[in-house]
Every structure is written in structure tokens, then in C-alpha cells.
Short mmCIF file of C-alpha atoms and ligand atoms in Angstrom, two decimals:
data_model
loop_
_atom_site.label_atom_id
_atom_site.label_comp_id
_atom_site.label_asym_id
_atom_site.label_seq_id
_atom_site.Cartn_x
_atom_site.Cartn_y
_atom_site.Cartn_z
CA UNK A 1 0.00 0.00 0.00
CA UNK A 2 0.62 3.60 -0.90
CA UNK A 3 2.75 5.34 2.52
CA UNK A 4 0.37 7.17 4.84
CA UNK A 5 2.77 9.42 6.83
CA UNK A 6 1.67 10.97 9.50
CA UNK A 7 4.01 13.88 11.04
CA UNK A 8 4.58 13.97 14.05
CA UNK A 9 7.69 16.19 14.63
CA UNK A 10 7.58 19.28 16.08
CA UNK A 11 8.15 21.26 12.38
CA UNK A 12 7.12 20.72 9.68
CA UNK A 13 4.05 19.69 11.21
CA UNK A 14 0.72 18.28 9.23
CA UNK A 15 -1.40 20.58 7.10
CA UNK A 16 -4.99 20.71 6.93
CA UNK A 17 -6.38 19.97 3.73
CA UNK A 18 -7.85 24.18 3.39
CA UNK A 19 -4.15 25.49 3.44
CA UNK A 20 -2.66 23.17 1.29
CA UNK A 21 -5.67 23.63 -0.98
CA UNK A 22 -5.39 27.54 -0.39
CA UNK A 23 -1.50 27.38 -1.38
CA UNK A 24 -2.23 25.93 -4.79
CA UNK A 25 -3.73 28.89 -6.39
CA UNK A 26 -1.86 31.20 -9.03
CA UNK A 27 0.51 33.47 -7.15
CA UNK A 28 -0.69 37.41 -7.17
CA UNK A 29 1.53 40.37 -7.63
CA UNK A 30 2.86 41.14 -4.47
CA UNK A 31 2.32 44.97 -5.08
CA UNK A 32 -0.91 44.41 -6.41
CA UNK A 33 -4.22 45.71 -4.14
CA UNK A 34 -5.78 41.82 -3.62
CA UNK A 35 -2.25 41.58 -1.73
CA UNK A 36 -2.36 44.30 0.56
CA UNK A 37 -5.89 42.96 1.06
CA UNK A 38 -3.84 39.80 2.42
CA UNK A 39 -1.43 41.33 3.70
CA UNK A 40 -3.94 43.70 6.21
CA UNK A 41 -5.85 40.45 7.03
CA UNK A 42 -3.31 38.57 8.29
CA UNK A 43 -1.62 41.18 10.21
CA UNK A 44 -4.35 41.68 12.32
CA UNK A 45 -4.58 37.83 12.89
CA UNK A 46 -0.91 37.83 13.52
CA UNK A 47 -1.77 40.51 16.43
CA UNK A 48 -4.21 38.24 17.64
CA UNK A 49 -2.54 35.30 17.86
CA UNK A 50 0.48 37.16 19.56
CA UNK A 51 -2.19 38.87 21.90
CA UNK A 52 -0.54 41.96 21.01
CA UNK A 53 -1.15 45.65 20.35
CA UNK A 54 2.30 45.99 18.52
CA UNK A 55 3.83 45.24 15.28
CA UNK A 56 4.03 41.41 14.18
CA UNK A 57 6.36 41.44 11.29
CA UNK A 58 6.48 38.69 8.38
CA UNK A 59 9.67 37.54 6.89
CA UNK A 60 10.07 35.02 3.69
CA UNK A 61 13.12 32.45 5.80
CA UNK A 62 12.70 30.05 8.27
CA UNK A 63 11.86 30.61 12.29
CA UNK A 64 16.15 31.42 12.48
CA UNK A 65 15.43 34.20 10.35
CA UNK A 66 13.10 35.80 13.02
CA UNK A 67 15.40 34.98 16.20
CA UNK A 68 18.47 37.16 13.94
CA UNK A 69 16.13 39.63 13.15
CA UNK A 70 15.17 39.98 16.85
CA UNK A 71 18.38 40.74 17.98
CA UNK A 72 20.54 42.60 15.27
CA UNK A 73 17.79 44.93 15.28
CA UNK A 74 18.00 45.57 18.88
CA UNK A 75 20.86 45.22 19.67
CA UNK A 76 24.92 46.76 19.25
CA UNK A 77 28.10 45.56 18.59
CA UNK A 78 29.52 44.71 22.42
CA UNK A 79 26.10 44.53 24.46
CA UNK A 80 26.18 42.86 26.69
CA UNK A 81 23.06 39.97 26.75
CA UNK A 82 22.04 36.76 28.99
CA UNK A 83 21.27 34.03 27.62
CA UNK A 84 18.92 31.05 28.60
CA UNK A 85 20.66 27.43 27.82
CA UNK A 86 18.91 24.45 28.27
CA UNK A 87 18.56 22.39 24.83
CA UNK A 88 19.46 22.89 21.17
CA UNK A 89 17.68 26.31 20.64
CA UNK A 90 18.99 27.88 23.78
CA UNK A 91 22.49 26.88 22.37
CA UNK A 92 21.11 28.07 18.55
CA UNK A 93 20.63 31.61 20.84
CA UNK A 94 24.37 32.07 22.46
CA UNK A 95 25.43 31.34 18.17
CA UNK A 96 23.48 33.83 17.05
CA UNK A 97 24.56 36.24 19.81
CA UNK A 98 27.99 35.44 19.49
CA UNK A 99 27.74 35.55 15.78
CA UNK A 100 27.18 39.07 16.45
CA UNK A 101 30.36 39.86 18.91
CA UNK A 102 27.79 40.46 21.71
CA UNK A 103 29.32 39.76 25.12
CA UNK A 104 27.33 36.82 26.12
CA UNK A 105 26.82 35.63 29.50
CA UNK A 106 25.15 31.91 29.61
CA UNK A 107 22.68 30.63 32.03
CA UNK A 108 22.08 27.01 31.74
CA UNK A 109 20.25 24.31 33.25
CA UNK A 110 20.48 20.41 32.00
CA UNK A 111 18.97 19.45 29.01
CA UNK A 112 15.71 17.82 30.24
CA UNK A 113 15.17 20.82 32.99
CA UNK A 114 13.90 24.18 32.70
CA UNK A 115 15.55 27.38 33.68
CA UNK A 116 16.02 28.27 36.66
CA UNK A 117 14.35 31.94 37.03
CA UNK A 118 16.03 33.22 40.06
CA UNK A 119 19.42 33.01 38.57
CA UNK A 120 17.92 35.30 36.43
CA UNK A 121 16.73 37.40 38.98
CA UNK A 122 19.83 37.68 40.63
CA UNK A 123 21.89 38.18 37.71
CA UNK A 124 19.32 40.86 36.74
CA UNK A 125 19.43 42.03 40.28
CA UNK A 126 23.40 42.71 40.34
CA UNK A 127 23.23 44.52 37.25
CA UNK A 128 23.42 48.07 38.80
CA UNK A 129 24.73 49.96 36.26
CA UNK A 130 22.37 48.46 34.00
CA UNK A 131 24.70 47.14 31.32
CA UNK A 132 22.25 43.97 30.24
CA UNK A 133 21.05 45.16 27.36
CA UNK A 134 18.42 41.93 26.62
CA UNK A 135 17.77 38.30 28.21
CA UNK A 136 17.55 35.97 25.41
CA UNK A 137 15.48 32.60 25.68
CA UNK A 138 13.81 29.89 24.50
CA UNK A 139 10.39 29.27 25.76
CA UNK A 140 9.32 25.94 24.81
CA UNK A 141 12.88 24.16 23.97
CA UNK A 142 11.92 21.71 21.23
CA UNK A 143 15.17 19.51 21.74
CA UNK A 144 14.00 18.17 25.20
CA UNK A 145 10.20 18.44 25.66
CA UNK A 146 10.89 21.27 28.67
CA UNK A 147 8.62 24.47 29.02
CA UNK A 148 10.42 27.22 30.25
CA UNK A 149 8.98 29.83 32.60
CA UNK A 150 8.66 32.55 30.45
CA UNK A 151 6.68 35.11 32.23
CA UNK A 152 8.36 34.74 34.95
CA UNK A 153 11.70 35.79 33.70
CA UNK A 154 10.07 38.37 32.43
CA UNK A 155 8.90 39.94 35.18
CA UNK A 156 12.26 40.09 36.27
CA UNK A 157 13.51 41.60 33.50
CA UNK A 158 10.35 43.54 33.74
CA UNK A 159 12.15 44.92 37.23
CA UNK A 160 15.52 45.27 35.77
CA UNK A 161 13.84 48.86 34.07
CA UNK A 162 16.31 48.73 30.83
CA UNK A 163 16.83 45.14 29.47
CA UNK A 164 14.71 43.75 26.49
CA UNK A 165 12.76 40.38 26.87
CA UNK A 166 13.95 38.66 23.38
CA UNK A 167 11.91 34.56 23.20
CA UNK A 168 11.70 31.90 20.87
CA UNK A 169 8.25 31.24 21.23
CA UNK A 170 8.29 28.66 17.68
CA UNK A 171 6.68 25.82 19.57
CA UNK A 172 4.63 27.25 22.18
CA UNK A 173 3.10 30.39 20.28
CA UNK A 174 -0.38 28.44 19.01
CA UNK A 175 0.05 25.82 21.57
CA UNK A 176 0.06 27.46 24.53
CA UNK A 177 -0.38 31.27 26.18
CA UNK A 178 1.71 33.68 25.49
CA UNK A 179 -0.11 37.11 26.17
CA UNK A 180 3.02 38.95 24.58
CA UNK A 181 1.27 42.07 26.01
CA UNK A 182 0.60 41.32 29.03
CA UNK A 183 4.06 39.52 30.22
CA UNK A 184 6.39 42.71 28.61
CA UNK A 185 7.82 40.46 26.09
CA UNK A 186 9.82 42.81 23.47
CA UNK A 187 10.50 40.47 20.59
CA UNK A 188 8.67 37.30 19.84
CA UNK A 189 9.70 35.25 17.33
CA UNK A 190 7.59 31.97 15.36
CA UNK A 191 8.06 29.83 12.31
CA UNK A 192 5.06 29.06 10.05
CA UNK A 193 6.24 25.33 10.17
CA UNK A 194 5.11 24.88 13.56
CA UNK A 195 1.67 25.74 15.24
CA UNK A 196 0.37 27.87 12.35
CA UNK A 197 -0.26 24.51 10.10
CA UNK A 198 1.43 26.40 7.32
CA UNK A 199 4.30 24.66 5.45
CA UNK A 200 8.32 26.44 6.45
CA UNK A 201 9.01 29.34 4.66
CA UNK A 202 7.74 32.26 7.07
CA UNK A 203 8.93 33.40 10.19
CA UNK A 204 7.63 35.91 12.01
CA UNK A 205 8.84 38.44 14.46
CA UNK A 206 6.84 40.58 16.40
CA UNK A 207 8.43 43.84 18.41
CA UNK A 208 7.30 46.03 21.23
CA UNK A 209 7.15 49.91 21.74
CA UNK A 210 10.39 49.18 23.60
CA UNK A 211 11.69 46.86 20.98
CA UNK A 212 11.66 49.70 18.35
CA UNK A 213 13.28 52.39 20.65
CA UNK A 214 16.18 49.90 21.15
CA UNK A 215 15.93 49.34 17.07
CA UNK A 216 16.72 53.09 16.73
CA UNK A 217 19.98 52.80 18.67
CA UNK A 218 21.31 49.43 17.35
CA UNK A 219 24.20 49.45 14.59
CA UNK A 220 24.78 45.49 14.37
CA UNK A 221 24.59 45.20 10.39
CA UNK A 222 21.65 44.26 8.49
CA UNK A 223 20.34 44.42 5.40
CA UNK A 224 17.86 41.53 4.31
CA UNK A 225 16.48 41.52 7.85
CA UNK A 226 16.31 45.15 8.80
CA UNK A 227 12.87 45.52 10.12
CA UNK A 228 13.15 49.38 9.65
CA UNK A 229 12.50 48.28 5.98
CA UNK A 230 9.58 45.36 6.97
CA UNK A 231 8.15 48.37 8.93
CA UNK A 232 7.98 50.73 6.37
CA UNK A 233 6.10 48.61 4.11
CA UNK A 234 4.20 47.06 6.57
CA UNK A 235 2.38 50.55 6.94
CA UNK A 236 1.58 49.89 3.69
CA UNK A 237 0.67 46.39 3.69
CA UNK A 238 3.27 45.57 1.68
CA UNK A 239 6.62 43.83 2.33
CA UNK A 240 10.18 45.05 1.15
CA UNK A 241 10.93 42.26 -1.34
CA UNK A 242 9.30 39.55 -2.97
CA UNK A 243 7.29 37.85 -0.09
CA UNK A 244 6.53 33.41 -0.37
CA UNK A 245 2.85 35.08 -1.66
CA UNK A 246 1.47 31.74 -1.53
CA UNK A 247 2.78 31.25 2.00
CA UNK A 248 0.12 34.00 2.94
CA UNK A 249 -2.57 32.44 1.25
CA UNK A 250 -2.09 29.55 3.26
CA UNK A 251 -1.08 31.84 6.57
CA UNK A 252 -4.74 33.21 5.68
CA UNK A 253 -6.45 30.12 5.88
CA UNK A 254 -4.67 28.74 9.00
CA UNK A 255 -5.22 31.70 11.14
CA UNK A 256 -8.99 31.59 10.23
CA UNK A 257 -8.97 27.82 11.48
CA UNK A 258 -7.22 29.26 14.66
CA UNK A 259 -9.99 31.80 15.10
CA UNK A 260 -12.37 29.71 14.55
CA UNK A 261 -11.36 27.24 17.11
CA UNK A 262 -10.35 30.20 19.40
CA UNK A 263 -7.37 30.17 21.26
CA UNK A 264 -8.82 29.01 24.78
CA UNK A 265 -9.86 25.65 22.71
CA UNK A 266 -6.10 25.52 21.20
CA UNK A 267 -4.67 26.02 24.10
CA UNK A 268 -6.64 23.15 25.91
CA UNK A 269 -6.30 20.35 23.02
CA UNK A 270 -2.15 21.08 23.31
CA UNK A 271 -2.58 20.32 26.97
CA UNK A 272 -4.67 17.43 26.92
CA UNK A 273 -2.84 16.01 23.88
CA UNK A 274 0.73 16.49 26.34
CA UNK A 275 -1.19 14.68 28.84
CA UNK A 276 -2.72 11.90 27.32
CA UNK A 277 1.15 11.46 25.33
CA UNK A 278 3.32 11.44 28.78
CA UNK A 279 0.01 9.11 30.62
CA UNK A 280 0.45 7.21 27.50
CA UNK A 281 4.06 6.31 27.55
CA UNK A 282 4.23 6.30 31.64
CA UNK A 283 1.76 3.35 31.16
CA UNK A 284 4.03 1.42 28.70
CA UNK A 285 7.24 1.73 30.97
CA UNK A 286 8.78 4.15 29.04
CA UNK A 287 9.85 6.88 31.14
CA UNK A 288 9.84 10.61 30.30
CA UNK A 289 12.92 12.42 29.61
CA UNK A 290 11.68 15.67 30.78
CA UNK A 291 9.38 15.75 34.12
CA UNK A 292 5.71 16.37 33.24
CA UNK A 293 5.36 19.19 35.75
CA UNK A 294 7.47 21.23 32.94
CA UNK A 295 6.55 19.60 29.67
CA UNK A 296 6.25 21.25 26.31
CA UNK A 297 2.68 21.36 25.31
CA UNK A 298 4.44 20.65 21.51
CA UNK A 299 6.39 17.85 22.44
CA UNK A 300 7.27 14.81 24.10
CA UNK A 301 10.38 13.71 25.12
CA UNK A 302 10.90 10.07 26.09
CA UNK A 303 13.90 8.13 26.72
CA UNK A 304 13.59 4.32 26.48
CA UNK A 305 16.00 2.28 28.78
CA UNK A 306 16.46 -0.99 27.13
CA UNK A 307 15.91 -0.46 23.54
CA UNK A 308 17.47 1.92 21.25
CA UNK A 309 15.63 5.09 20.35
CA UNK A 310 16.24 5.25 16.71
CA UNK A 311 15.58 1.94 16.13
CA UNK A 312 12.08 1.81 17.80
CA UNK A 313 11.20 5.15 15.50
CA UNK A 314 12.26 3.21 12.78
CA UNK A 315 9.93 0.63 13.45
CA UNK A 316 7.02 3.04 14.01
CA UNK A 317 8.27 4.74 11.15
CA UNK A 318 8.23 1.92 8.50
CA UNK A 319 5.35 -0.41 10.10
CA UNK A 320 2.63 2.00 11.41
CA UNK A 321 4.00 5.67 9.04
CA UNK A 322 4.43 7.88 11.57
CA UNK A 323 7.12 10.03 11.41
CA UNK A 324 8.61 10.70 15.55
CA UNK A 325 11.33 13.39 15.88
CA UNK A 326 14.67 11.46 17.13
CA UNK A 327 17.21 12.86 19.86
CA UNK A 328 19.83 15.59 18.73
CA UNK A 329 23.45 15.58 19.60
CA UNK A 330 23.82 13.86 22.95
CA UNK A 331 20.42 12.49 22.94
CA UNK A 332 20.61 10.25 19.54
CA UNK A 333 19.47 6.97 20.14
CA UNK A 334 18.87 7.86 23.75
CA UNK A 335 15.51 9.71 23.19
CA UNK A 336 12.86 9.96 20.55
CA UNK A 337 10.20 12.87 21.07
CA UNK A 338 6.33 12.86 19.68
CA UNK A 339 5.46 15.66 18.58
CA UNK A 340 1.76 16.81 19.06
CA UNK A 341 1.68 20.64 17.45
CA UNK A 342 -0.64 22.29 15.24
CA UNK A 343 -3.13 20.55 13.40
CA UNK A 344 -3.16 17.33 15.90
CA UNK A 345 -6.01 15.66 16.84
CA UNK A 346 -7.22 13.35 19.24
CA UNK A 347 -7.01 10.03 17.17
CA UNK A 348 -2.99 11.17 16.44
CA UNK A 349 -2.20 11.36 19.82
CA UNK A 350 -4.03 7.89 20.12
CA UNK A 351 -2.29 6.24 16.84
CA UNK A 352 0.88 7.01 18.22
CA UNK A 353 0.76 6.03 21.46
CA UNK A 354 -1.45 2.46 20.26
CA UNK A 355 1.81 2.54 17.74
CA UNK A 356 4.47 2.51 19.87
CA UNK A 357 3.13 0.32 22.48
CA UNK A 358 2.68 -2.39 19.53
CA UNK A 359 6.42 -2.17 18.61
CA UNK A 360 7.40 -2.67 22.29
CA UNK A 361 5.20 -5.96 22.35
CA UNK A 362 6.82 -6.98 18.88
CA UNK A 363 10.15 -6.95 20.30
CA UNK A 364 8.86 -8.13 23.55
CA UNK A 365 9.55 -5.34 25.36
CA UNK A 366 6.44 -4.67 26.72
CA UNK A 367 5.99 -5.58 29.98
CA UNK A 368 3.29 -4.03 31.35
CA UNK A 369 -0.17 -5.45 30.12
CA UNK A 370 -0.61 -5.24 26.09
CA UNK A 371 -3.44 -1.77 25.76
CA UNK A 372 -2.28 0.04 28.97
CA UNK A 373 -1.11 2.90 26.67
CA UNK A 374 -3.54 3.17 24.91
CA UNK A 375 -6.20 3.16 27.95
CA UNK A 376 -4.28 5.77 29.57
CA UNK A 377 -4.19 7.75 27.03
CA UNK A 378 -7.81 7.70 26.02
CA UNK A 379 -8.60 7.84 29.44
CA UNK A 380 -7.32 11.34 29.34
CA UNK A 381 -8.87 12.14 26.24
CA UNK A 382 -12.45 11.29 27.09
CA UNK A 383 -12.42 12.67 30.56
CA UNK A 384 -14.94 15.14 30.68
CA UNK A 385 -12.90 18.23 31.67
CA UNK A 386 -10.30 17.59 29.49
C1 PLP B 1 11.91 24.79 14.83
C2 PLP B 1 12.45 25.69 15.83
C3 PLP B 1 13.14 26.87 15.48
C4 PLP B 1 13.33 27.36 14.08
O1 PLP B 1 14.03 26.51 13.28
P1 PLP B 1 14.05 26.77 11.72
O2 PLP B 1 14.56 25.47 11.21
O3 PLP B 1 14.95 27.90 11.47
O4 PLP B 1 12.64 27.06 11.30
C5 PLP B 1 13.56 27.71 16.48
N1 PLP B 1 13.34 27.42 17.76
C6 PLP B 1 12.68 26.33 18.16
C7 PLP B 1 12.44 26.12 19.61
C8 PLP B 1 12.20 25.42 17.20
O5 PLP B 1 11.52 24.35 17.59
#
């Protein structure tokens, strides 16, 4: 039979059959009026989804493209920045940073915990000449299945008076809150890959009142990412250079779905689907790699004792077509992660879990009783207040 892949990896994640419908019109001139028309549209549903009153910028380049643009335009050569380190993004931060000659100071925690946000606070605390010029983080870190506390860090930062609150909010923008608003964030960057249900190829970035008065000062060079430019058009509805036009119509379509479901509903099927996942694979012996007290409502980390991770998602992979996300650097072979963003339903989150469980039992690994998976998990899912 014909392969019938499911994704689940946290990016590119599956599209609904609209968008994908909705990207396979003619392009439009991307200075034409029908444009602007799209571009005005989705700006204000970018502003909605970020719960925001400020600018939400689109870029054509993948979610990268939006953490650079976040920081050269706030920042200059030799400020001094924190940084938040606890997975493969966190690190993708200090690169960028560095990449930049900005005098980086690192806080980590171990890959599998969040950050810690009182060494924030105290770092923040003994700046008193005020020479941290942003806190950099990630807020769901896709490489380990961890949440980090966001608004918490930045309400510290928040107290600090001067510093910037700069997130990667790719996998937990459309999967969980994130009021940018309301917690002071100052740059928030996503990737269309992710929650949106949009294939890659936009990135977004969206900037504060404070964000742009830090823009004025900032001389790190730019040129395709200078969001002085993305602004200027913006007013406009317009975009500085030749825009992925069909990316928008597709962006259009998603972010109707989203407001359709409303965000309180989005929010609450990414939590239940995290539950059901880590109930799920608790139930088949296979423990978590992150605790569930701080897990990614995108992803699932889990880290199989006595079989190899790769070669159970091969199994998965080539028996039952779904595609799991494996473990990067350190973590290959030692974790595989499920990833439950975007356009993820119930019977997904119950495929995969039925899935995996059957591979354990066909290497005779299971040895908890054959369904427990699978009747935690839809235990979860058909609980009432869930
Ligand atoms: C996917 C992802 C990114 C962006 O990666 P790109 O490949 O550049 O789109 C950034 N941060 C996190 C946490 C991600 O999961």
C-alpha cells in the first residue's frame, strides 16, 4: 500500500487539507491591491494570535530568520546579553549572539530541565549599572520536551527597568499562552512550520514599543532583515521584497482555522494532547525524559532504557507511518520525542501512542499489560474536563 505518513515532529508539522488547498492557487503580484488585502488580514490575525497591540512582522526564511532579526535589530556591537541554555535552541541563541560579537553571558540548566528563574533574577538584580542590554530565551525548547517559565523571567527583567525580553516562542506560540502584552515580552519570534499549520518558509517576528526604541539605537549590520525596511512597508501592507505570496494564502487560511477554534480551545487540546502522550508512555514503561510538571505542550520527550531510540522510531516509522522526531546531539538513540503541534487531533495522539506500544510488544519489550497505553491515554482524552 501507498505510505500514509503521518508527522509527528515538532516542524514541519501536518497541514490541513484548506491550506494546502489555499497554497495551490496562481501566485498574485505582491504589489498588487488583492495583496495588501492579504497582507492587512493577516496582520491583524498575527496581532491576535500574539495577543498583542504591537507590530508582528512577516519575513520570507525560516523561524532562524526571526530569532536574527530579533536581535541585530535591537541590539549593538559589544552589548552585553544573557542568555537562557537548556537544549538545542537555547544553544542556537548564544550562536546567534555570538555571531554578532555580543558579550554573552550563559545561564544554563540540563537538558531535560527548565531554567532556573532566580538566577535570572539575581543576575538581573546585580546589574546596577544596568549594562544587560536583553535576556535571550527559549520558551518551549523543542530539543527536550521542557517548558520554560517565560513570564516569569520576564517579570524580572520587567524589574531590571532597561533590558529587552527577546523569546523563541516557535513551539509554544499556538500551543500554549503567550499574552506577549501582558508579560512585557519585546520580541517574539515563530516559524510558520510549527503551530500555524502552514508549510516552512515564514517566520515571524513581532516587536514592542520598547523593541523599536532599542531598534533606533542598534548598529549590528543588516540588510535583508532590517525591520526598519519590513516596517515601512508594513504601513503599507506591503513587504520590502518579494514575499513566499502563496505562504500568505495559506497563513490566511490557518489563522482563520485558529480563530475559529479560538485560542482558549487551542490552548486546551495542546494540553490534553501532552497529557494523554506522557500518561500514554508512563503506562508502557517508558519513562519521560523531561518531568511532566514542565513539559512542552508541543512535544514529548521520552527516553527508552532498554531499547534503542532510533531503532524503535524506525519501526514506528516503517510499520505504522508515523514520522517521531529522534534525539539531537547527545540524545541520539537515547531519546525519541512525539510531537503533538498544530493541526493534531485526538485520534494522532491515540495512533501514536497504540503505535508505539505495539512495537514494544513486537520486540517483547512490553511488559506491562498489552493496551495500557492506549487506555491511559484515552482515558485522558475522554475525561470530561479535558
Ligand atoms: C523549529 C524551531 C526553530 C526554528 O528553526 P528553523 O529550522 O529555522 O525554522 C527555532 N526554535 C525552536 C524552539 C524550534 O523548535
Amino acid at each position: 500500500m501507498q505510505e500514509k505518513l503521518t508527522l509527528m515532529i515538532p516542524g514541519p508539522t501536518p497541514v490541513p487539507e484548506t491550506v494546502l488547498k489555499a497554497l495551490g492557487k496562481h501566485p498574485i503580484g505582491h504589489r498588487s491591491k488583492e495583496f495588501q488585502t492579504l497582507v492587512r488580514h493577516t496582520t491583524e490575525q498575527l496581532k491576535w494570535l500574539h495577543q498583542t497591540n504591537g507590530d508582528v512582522l512577516a519575513i520570507t526564511g525560516s523561524g532562524t530568520a526571526a530569532m536574527e532579526a530579533g536581535i541585530i535589530n535591537t541590539l549593538s556591537r559589544g552589548d552585553k546579553v544573557l542568555c537562557g541554555d537548556n537544549g538545542k535552541f537555547g544553544e542556537r541563541w548564544v550562536k546567534v549572539a555570538k555571531a554578532y560579537g555580543l558579550d554573552v553571558e550563559i545561564l544554563k540548566a540540563k537538558w531535560g530541565t527548565p531554567l532556573n528563574p532566580e538566577d535570572f533574577q539575581k543576575a538581573l538584580q546585580e546589574d546596577k549599572n544596568k549594562q544587560i542590554k536583553a535576556v535571550i530565551l527559549t520558551h518551549s525548547e523543542t530539543s527536550t520536551g521542557v517548558i520554560n517559565d517565560l513570564q516569569t523571567i520576564s517579570k524580572h527583567v520587567l524589574a531590571h527597568g532597561k533590558a529587552l525580553t527577546i523569546a523563541d516562542c516557535v513551539t509554544s506560540l499556538g500551543a500554549c499562552n503567550v499574552p506577549m502584552d501582558e508579560w512585557g515580552l519585546d520580541v517574539v519570534a515563530s516559524g510558520s512550520q510549527k503551530g500555524y499549520m502552514v508549510p516552512p518558509g515564514l517566520s515571524f517576528v513581532a516587536m514592542s514599543p520598547r523593541a523599536w526604541n532599542a531598534q533606533k539605537q542598534s548598529d549590528l549590520p543588516k540588510f535583508y532583515l532590517d525591520l526598519a525596511s519590513y516596517l515601512k512597508t508594513a504601513n503599507k501592507d506591503s513587504n520590502p521584497f518579494t514575499p513566499a505570496v502563496n505562504l500568505y494564502f495559506a497563513l490566511e487560511e490557518a489563522l482563520n482555522m485558529m480563530q475559529k477554534e479560538g485560542l482558549d480551545s487551542i490552548f486546551a487540546r495542546h494540553a490534553r494532547h501532552r497529557a494523554a502522550t506522557q500518561a500514554g508512555m508512563k503506562a508502557i514503561g517508558l519513562p519521560l525524559f523531561a518531568d511532566e510538571s514542565h513539559g512542552s505542550p508541543a512535544i514529548t520527550a521520552v527516553a527508552p532504557r532498554n531499547i534503542d531510540a532510533e531503532e524503535l522510531r524506525k519501526i514506528v516509522k516503517e510499520k505504522y507511518d508515523i514520522l517521531l522526531a529522534g534525539g539531537q546531539d547527545h540524545l541520539k538513540g537515547k531519546v525519541f520525542r512525539i510531537g503533538h503541534l498544530g493541526f493534531v487531533s485526538d485520534r494522532d495522539v491515540l495512533t501514536a501512542v497504540a503505535s508505539i506500544e505495539a512495537t514494544l510488544q513486537s520486540l517483547n519489550l512490553l511488559k506491562n499489560e498489552m493496551g495500557s497505553g492506549i487506555a491511559a491515554a484515552a482515558k485522558i482524552l475522554s475525561s470530561k474536563d479535558s
